[in-house]
mmCIF file of C-alpha atoms in Angstrom:
data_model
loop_
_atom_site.group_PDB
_atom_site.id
_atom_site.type_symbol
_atom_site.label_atom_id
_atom_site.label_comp_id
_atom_site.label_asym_id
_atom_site.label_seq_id
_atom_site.Cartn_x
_atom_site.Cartn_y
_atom_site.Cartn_z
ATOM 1 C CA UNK D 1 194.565 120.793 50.940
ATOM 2 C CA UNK D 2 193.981 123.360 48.159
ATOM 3 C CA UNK D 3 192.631 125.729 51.601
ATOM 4 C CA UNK D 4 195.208 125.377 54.188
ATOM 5 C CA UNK D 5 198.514 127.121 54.150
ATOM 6 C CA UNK D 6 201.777 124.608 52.377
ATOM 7 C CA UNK D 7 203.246 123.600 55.723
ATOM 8 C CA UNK D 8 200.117 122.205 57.150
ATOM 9 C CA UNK D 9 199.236 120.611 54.318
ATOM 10 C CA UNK D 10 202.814 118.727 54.640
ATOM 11 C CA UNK D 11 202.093 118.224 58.166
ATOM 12 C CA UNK D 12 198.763 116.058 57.481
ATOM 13 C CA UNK D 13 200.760 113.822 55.165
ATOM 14 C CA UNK D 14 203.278 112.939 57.353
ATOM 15 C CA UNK D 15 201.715 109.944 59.196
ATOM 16 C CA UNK D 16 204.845 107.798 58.455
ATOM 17 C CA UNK D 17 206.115 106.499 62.484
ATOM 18 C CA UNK D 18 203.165 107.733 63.864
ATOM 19 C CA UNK D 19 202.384 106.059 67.527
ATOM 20 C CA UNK D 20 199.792 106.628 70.361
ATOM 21 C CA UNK D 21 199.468 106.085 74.024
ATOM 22 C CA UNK D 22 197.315 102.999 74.967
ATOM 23 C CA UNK D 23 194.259 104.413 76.700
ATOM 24 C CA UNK D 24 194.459 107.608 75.235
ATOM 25 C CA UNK D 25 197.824 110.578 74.862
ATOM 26 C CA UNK D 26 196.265 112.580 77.054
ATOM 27 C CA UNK D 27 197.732 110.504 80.050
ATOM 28 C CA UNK D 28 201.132 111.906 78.771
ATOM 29 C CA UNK D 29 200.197 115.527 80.487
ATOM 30 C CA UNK D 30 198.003 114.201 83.036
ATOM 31 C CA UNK D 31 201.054 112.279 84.643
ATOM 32 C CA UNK D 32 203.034 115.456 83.904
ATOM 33 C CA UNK D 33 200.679 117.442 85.589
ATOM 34 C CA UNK D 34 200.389 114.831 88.290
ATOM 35 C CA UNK D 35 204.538 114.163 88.852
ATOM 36 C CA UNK D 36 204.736 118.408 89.004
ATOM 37 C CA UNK D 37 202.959 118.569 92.228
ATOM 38 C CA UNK D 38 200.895 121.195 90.877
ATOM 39 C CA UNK D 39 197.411 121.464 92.934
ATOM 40 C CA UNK D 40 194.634 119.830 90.264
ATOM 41 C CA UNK D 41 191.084 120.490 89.873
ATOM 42 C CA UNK D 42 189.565 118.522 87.335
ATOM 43 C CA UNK D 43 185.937 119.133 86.494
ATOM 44 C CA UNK D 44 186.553 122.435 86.813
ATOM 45 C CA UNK D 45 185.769 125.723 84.721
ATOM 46 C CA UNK D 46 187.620 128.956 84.974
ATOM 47 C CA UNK D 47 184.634 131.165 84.361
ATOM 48 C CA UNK D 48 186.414 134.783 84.993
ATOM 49 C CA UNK D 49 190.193 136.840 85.010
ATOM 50 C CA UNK D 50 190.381 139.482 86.574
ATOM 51 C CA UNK D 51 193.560 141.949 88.341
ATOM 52 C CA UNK D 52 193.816 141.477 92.100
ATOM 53 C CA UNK D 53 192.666 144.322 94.164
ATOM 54 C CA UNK D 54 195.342 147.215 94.154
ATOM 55 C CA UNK D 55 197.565 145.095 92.130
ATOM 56 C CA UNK D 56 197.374 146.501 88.667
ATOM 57 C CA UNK D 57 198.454 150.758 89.545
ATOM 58 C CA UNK D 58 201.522 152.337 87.867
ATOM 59 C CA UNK D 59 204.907 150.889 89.254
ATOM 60 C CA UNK D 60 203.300 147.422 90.306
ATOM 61 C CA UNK D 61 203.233 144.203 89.351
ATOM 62 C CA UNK D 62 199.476 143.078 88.990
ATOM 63 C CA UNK D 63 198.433 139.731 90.232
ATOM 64 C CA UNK D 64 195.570 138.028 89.261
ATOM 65 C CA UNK D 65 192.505 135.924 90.638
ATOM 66 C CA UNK D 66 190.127 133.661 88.749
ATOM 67 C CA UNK D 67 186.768 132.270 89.485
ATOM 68 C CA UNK D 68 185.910 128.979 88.834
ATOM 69 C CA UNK D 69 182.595 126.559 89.057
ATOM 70 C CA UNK D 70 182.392 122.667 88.647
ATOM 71 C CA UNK D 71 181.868 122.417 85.068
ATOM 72 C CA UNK D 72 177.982 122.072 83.995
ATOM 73 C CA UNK D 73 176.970 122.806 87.487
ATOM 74 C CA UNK D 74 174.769 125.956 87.157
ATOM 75 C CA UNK D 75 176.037 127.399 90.537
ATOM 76 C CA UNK D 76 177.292 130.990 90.400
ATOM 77 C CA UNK D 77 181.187 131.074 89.978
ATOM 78 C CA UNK D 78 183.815 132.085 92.847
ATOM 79 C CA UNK D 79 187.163 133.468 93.756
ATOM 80 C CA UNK D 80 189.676 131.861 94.195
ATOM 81 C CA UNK D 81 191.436 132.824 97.713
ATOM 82 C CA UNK D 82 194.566 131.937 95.981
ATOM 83 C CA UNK D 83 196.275 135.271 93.652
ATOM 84 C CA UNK D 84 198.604 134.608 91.104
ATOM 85 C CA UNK D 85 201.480 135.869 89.617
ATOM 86 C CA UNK D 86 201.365 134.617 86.008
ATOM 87 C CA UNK D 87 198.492 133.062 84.425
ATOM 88 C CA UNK D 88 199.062 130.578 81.331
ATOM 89 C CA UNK D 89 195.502 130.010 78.747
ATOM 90 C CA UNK D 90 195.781 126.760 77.269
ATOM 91 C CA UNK D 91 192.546 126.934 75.658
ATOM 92 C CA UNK D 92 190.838 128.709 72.470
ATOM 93 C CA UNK D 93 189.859 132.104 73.816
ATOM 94 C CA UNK D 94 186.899 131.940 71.304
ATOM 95 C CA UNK D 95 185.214 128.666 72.685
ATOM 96 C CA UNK D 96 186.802 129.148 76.608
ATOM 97 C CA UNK D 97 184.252 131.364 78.005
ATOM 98 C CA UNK D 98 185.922 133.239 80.119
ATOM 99 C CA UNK D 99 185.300 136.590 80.950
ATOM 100 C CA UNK D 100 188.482 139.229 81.161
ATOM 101 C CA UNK D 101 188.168 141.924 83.276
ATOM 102 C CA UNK D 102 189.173 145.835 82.167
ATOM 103 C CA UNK D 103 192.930 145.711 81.071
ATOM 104 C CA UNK D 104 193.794 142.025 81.455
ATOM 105 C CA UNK D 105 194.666 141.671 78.126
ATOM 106 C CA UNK D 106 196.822 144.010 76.660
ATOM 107 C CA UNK D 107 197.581 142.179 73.412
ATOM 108 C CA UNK D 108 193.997 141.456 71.242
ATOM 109 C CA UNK D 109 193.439 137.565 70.794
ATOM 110 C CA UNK D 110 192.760 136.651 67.018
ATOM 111 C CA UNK D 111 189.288 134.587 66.343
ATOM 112 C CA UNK D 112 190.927 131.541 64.420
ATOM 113 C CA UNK D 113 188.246 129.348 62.066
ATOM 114 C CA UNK D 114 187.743 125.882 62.962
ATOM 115 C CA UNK D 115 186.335 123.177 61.256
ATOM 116 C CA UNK D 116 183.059 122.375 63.125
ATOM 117 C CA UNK D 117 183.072 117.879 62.389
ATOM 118 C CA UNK D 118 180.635 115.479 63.531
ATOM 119 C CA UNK D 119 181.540 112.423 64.853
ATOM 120 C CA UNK D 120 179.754 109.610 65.484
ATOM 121 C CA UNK D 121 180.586 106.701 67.927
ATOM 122 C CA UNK D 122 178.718 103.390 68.143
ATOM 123 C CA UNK D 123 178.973 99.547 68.732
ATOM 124 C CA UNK D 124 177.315 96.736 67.178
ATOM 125 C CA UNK D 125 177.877 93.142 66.484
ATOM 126 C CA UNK D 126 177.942 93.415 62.895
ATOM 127 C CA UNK D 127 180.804 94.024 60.724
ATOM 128 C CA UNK D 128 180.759 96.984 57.849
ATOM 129 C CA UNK D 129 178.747 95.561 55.136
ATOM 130 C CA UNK D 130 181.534 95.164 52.116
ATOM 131 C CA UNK D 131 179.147 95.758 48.776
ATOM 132 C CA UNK D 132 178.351 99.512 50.080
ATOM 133 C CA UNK D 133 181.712 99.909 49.674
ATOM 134 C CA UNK D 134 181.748 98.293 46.210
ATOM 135 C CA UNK D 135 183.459 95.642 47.245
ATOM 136 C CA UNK D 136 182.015 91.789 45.351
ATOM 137 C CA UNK D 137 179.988 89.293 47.640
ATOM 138 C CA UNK D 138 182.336 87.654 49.974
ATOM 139 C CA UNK D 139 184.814 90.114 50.012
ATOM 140 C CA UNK D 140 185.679 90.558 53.469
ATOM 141 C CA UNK D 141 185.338 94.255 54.762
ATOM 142 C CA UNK D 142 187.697 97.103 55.635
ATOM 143 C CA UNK D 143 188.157 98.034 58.863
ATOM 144 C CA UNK D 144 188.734 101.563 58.342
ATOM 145 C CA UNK D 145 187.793 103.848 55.400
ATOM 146 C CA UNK D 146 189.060 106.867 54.111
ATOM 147 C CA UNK D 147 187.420 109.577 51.589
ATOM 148 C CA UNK D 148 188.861 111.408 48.701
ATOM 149 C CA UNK D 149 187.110 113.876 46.176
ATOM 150 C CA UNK D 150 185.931 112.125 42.893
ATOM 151 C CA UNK D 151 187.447 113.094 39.395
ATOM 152 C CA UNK D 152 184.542 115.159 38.684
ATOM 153 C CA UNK D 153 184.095 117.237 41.761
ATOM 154 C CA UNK D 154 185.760 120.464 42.898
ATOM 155 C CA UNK D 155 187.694 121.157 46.072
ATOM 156 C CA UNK D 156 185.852 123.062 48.731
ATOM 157 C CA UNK D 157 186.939 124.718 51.828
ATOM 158 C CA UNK D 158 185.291 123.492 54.992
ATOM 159 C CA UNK D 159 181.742 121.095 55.445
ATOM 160 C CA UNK D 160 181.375 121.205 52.083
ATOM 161 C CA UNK D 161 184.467 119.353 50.585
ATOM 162 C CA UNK D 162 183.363 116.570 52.040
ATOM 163 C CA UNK D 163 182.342 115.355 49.035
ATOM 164 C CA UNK D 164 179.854 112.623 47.685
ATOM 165 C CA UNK D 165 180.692 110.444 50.156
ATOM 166 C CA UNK D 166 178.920 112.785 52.906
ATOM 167 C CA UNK D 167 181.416 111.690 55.602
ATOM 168 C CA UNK D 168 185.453 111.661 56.134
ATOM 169 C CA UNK D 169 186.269 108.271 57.917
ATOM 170 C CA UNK D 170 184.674 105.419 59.190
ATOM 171 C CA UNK D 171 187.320 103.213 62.094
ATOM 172 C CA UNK D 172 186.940 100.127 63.608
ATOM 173 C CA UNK D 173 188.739 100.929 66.778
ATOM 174 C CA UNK D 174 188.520 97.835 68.429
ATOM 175 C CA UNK D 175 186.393 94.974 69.930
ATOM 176 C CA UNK D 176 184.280 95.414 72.615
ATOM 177 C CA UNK D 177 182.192 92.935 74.976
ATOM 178 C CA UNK D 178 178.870 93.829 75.496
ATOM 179 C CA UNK D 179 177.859 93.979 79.415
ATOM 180 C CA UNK D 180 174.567 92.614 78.676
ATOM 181 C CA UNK D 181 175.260 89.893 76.320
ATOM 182 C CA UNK D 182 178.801 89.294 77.281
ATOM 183 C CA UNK D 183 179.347 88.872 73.074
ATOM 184 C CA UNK D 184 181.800 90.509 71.195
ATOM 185 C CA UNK D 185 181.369 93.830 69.692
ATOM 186 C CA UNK D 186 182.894 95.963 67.153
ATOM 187 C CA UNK D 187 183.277 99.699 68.292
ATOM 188 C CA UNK D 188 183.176 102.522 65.463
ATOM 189 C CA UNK D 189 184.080 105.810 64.841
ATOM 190 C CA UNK D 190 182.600 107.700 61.969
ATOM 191 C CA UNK D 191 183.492 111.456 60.651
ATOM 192 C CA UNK D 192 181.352 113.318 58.957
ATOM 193 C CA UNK D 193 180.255 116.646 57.946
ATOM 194 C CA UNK D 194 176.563 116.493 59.029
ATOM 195 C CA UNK D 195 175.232 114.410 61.395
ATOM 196 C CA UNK D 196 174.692 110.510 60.124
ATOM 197 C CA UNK D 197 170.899 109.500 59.372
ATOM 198 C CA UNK D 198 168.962 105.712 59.438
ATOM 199 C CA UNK D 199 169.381 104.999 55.549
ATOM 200 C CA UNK D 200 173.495 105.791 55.795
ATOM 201 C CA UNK D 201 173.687 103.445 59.056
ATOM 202 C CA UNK D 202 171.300 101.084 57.663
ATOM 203 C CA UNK D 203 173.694 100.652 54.357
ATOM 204 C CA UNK D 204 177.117 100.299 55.834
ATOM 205 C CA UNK D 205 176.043 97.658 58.377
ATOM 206 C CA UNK D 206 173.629 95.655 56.158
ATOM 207 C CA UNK D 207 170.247 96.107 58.061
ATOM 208 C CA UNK D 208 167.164 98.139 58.987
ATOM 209 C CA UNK D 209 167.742 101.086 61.338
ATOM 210 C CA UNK D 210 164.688 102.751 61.327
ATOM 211 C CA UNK D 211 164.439 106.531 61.692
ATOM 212 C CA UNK D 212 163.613 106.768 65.180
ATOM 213 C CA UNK D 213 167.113 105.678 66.031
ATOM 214 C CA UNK D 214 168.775 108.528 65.251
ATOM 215 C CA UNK D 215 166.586 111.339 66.729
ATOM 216 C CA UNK D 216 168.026 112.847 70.082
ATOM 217 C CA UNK D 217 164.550 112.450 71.726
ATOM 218 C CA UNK D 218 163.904 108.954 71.231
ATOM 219 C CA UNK D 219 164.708 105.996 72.714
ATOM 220 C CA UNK D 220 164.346 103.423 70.481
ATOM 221 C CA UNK D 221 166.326 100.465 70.795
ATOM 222 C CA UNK D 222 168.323 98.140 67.911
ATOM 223 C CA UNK D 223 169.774 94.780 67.730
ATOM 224 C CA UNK D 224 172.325 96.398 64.877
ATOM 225 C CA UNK D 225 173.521 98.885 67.485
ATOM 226 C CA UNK D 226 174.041 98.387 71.075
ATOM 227 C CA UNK D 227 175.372 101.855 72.240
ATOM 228 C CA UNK D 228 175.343 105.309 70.027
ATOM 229 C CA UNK D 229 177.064 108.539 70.923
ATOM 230 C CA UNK D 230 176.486 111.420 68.047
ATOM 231 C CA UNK D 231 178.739 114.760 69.237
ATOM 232 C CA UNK D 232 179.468 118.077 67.614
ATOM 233 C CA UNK D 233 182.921 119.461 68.102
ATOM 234 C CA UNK D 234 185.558 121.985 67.006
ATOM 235 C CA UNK D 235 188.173 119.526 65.808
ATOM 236 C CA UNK D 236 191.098 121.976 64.223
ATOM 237 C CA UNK D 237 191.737 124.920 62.916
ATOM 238 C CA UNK D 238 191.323 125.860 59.219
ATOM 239 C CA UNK D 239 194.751 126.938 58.361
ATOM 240 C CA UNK D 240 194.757 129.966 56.092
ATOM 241 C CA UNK D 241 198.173 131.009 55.119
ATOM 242 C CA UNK D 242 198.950 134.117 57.322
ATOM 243 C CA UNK D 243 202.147 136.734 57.707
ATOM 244 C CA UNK D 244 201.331 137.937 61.407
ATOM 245 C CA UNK D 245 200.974 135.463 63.983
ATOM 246 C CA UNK D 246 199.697 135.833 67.835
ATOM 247 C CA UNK D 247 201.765 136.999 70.665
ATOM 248 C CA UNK D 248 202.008 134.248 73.032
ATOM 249 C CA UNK D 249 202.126 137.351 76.125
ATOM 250 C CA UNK D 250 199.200 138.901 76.030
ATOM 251 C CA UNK D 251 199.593 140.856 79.397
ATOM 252 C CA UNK D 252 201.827 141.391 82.264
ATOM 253 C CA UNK D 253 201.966 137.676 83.203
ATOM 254 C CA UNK D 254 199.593 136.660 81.429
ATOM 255 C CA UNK D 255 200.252 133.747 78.440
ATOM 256 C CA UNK D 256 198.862 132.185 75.740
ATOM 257 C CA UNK D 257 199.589 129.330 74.072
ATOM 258 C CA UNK D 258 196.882 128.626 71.525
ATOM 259 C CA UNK D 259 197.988 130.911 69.375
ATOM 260 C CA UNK D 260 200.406 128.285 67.826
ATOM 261 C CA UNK D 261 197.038 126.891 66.399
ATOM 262 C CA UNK D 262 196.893 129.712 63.590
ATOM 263 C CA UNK D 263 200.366 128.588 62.831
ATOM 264 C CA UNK D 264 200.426 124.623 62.925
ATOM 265 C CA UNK D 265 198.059 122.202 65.018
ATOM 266 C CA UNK D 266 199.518 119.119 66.312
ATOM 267 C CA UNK D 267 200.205 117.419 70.034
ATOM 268 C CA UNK D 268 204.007 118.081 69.470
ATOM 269 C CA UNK D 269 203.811 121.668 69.001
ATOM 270 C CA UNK D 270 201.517 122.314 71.261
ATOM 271 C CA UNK D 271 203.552 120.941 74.006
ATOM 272 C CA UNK D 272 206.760 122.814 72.346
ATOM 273 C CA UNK D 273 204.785 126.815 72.375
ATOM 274 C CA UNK D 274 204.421 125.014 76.056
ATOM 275 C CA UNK D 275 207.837 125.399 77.005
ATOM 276 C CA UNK D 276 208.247 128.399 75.236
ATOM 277 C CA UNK D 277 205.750 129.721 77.442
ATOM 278 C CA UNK D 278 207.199 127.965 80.758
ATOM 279 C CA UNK D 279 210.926 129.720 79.469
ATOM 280 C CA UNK D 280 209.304 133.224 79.369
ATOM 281 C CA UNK D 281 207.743 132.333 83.129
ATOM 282 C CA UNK D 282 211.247 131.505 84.604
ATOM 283 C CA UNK D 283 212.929 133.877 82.713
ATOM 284 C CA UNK D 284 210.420 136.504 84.091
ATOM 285 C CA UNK D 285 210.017 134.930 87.713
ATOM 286 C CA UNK D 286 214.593 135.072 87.664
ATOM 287 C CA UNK D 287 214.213 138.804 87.177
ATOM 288 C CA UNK D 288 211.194 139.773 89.624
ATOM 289 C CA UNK D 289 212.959 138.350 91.924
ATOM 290 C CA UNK D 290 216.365 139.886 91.674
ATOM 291 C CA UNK D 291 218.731 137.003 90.512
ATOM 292 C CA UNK D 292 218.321 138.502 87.290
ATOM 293 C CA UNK D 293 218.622 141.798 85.320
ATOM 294 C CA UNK D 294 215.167 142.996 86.662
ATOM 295 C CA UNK D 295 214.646 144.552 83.290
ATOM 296 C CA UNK D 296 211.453 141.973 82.681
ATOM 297 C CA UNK D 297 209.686 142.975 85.846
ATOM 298 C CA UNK D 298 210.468 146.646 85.185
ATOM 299 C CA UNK D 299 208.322 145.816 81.933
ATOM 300 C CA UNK D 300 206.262 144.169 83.416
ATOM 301 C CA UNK D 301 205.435 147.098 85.618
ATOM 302 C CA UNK D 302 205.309 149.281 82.800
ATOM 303 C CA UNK D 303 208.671 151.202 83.319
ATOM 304 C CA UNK D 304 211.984 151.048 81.604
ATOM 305 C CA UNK D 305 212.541 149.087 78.217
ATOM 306 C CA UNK D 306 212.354 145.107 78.038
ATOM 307 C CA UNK D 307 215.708 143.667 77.527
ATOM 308 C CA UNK D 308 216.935 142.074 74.850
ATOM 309 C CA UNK D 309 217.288 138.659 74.658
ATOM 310 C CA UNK D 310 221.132 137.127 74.149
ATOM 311 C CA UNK D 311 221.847 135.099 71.028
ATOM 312 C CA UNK D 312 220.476 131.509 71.498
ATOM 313 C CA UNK D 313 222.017 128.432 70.105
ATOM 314 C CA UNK D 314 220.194 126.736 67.051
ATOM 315 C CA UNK D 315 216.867 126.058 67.836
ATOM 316 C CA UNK D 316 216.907 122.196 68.108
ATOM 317 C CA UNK D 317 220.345 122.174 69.926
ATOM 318 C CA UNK D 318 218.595 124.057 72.525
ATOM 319 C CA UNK D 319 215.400 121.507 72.782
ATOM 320 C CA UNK D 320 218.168 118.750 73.153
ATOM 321 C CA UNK D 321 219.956 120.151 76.187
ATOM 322 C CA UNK D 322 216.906 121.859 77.784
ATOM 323 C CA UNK D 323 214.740 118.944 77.653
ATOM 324 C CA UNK D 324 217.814 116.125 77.638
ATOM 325 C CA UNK D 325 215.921 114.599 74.507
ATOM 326 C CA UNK D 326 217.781 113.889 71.173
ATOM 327 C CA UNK D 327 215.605 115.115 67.979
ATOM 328 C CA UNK D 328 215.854 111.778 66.222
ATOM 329 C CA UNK D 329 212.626 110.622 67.941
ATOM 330 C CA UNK D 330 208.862 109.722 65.972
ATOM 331 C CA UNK D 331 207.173 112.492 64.755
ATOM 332 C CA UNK D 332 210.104 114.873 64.824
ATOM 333 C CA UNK D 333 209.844 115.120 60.686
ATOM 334 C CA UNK D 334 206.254 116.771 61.431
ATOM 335 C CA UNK D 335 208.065 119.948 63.030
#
């Protein structure tokens, strides 16, 4: 906490209400995606941006194409036949790998840290082993664990807070049956900042794990633990406090809407710099077209000065009659 900017910090302590979709929340924007009628390509990487030919010259409006490739394949990537007007980036630019062409983006894209986390997910029949936790014999064990810092040890920024402990969490997220056995199963989630080793598996579940378990070449198999999944991952941004923040247009019709993650990182504002971005779109698609003041298109195009926005009604009064949603819902004390 003593690294991250105040309202972040106030943001990770507000887990009072907090709820989840069964199966996972990211089948809230797949069915959005879905219900839209928007054409979807899953397992599918957008390798390159670039302007459409003769699109981007003084007094235009430039359209774009992308290539893509199935994701992993190691085919060479290809255009799109489709060209598009506007062009939304709902990933980190950093870790998205795609390549801009000359003059995409007008408006540089700041490199935001993230905490690199290892997490480790596993099943096993046995339950956490209560006296590594210092629990007394028959004690029955938690199901999830939580770290702090010790009395005697400083606050760090990144990996190295972690602490004594040498990991963040350990969850029991639920019981499994094992295909093979058809016996119940306990399936676990551990954080951590370095990968887990034999000795640290081998005390929190009672037993031997020997060494060869753990290393990515081998395939040594354990009683203890029926199915192991170590992974490496990005998991959130380190918030530093800040006094600029990124410009969610970052070309002529061209958006971007991780920039919100130098600012705050959650689901809920995510999906709110979202509709920011899908306001700017229509507002920008009313004036290309002519129902509007054309003023945005003439920016757009390079020519004449962008308009300037009317005065807006308060900023939740506007959510609740664009979205038809009253602000009294779970979670909204984390905005």
């Amino acid at each position: 906490m003593a690294f991250i900017h105040g309202l972040e910090a106030m943001v990770s302590f507000a887990t009072e209400g907090a709820v989840s979709i069964s199966g996972g929340n990211f089948q809230i924007f797949e069915k959005m995606v879905q219900e839209s009628g928007a054409a979807y390509r899953p397992n599918t990487t957008v390798s390159a941006i670039a302007f459409h030919k003769g699109s981007n010259t003084p007094g235009s409006i430039p359209k774009y194409v992308l290539s893509t490739k199935e994701t992993q394949s190691m085919a060479q990537a290809a255009s799109l036949q489709t060209t598009f007007d506007s062009v939304i980036i709902a990933s980190p630019w950093q870790y998205s790998d795609i390549e801009a062409g000359e003059g995409v983006i007008k408006h540089g894209i700041d490199t935001i840290p993230y905490m690199k986390l290892h997490v480790t997910l596993f099943t096993s029949p046995l339950r956490l082993q209560a006296s590594y936790f210092g629990l007394k014999p028959g004690t029955p064990a938690p199901s999830n664990v939580y770290t702090t810092l010790g009395k005697d040890e400083t606050a760090q920024a990144g990996p190295k807070g972690v602490g004594r402990t040498g990991f963040y969490s350990i969850s029991t997220l639920r019981t499994v049956t094992n295909p093979r056995t058809q016996k119940k199963e306990y399936l676990y989630k551990i954080f951590s900042a370095e990968a887990v080793n034999a000795t640290f598996l081998s005390a929190i579940l009672g037993t031997d794990i020997p060494t060869s378990f753990v290393s990515s070449e081998s395939g040594t198999e354990v009683d203890a633990i029926s199915w192991y999944y170590p992974h490496w991952f990005y998991s959130y941004p380190i918030e530093l406090p800040r006094v600029t923040f990124q410009d969610p247009v970052i070309g002529p019709g061209l958006y971007y809407t991780s920039g919100i993650e130098s600012f705050i990182s959650t689901m809920e504002t995510s999906a709110l710099m979202g509709m920011n971005v899908a306001r700017l779109i229509a507002d920008d698609l009313v004036d290309t077209t002519g129902r509007g003041s054309g003023a945005a298109a003439a920016a757009r195009a390079g020519k004449g000065r962008p308009r300037v926005p009317a005065a807006r009604e308060d900023f939740w009064d506007s959510m609740d009659s664009e979205i038809g949603a009253s602000m009294e819902f779970l979670g909204a004390d984390e905005l």
